[in-house]
Every structure is written in C-alpha cells, then in structure tokens.
Tab-separated table of C-alpha atoms in Angstrom:
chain	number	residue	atom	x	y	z
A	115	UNK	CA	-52.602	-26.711	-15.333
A	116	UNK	CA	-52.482	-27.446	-11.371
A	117	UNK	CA	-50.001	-29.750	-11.859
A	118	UNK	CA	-47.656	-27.273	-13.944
A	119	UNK	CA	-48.153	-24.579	-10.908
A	120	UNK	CA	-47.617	-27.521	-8.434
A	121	UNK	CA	-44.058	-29.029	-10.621
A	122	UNK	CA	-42.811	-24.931	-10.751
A	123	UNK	CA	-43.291	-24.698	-7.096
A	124	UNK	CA	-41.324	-27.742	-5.774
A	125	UNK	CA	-38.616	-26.677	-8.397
A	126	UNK	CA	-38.204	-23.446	-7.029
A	127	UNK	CA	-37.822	-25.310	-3.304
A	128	UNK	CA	-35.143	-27.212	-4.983
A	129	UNK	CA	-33.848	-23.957	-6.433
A	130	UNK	CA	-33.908	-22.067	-3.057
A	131	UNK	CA	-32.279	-25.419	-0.712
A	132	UNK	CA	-29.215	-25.539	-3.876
A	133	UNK	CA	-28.768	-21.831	-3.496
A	134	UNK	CA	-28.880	-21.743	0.487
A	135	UNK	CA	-26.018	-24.313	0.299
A	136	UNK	CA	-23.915	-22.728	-2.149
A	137	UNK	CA	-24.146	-19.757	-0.436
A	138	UNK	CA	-23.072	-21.652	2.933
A	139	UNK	CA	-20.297	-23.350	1.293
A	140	UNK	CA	-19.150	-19.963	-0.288
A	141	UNK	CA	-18.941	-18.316	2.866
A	142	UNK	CA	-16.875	-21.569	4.292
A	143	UNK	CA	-14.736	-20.732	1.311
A	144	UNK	CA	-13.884	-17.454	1.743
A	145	UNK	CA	-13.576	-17.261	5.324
A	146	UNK	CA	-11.333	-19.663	5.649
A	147	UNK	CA	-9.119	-18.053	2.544
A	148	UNK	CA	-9.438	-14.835	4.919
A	149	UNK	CA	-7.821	-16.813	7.748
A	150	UNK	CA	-5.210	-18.638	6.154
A	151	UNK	CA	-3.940	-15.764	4.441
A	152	UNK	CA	-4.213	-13.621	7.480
A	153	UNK	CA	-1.816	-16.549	9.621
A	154	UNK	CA	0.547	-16.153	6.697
A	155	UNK	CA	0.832	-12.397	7.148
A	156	UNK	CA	0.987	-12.697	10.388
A	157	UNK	CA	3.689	-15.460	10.416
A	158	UNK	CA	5.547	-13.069	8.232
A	159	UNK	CA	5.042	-10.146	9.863
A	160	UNK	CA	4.702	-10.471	13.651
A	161	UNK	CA	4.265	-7.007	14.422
A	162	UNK	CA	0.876	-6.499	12.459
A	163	UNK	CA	-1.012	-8.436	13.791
A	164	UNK	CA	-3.375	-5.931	15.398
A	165	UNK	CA	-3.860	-4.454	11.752
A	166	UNK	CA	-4.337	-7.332	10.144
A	167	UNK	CA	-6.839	-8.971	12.548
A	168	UNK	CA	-8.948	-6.066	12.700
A	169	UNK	CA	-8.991	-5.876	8.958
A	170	UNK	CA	-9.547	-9.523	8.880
A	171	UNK	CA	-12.329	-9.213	11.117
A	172	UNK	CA	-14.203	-6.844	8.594
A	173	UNK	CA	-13.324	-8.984	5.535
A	174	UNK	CA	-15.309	-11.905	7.073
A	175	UNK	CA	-18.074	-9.953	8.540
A	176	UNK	CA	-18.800	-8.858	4.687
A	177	UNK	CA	-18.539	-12.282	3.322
A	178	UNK	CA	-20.573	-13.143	6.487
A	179	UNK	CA	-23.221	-11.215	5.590
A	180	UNK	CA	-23.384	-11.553	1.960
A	181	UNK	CA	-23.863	-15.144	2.704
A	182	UNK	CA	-26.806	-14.305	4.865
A	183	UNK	CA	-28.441	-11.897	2.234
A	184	UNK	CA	-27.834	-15.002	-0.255
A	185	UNK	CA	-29.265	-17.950	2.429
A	186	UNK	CA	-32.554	-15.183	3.218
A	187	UNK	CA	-33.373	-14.982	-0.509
A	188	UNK	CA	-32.948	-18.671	-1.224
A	189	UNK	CA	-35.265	-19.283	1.743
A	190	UNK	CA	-37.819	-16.795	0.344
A	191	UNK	CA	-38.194	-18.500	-2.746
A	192	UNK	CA	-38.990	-21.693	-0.673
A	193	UNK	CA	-41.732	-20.328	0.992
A	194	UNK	CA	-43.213	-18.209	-1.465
C-alpha cells in the first residue's frame, strides 16, 4: 500500500518535470514562428512595421503566458 502511494507520487513528479518542458519548448516554438513570420511581413511590407510589431508583441505575450499557466500547473503537481 505505501509503496503504491509512494510509486504514484514520483510518477506524477515525472509527469509535472515532462509537462513543464513541453510547455517551455512550446512556447520556444511559437514565439519564434511569431518572429519569423513577423520579419517576413515586415521584409515585405516595410511600412507596417509599427502594426505588425505591436501585434506581434501581443501574440507572444499570450503564448508567453499560456506557457506560464502550463509550467505553474506542472509544478503543482510536483509538489503536491
């Protein structure tokens, strides 16, 4: 019996470190999708770049803090 509870709580740590770095390599992802995409618009279109950075800016702040939401719950089910 203790070592059943003791087995389920180091898999959940292994649960919670896999999901804090998928969640980090997500957000690597996407951001950088964000960016390159934005250069090419920009590339193409020189004169909107003040529109597009600013609505680049926002796209990465979400994905920024989706990421964070995703690496705080992973972390919570290592400590608990």
């Amino acid at each position: 019996m203790l070592t059943s509870l003791l087995l389920a709580a180091e898999v959940a740590k292994l649960g919670g470190a896999i999901g804090a770095g998928l969640a980090v390599i997500g957000a690597g992802l996407g951001i950088g999708k964000i960016g390159g995409q934005a250069m090419d618009a920009m590339a193409r279109q020189p004169e909107k770049i003040g529109d597009l950075r600013s609505a680049m800016i926002v796209a990465a702040a979400l994905v920024e803090g989706v990421s964070f939401l995703a690496v705080i719950v992973a972390l919570l089910a290592v400590v608990m």
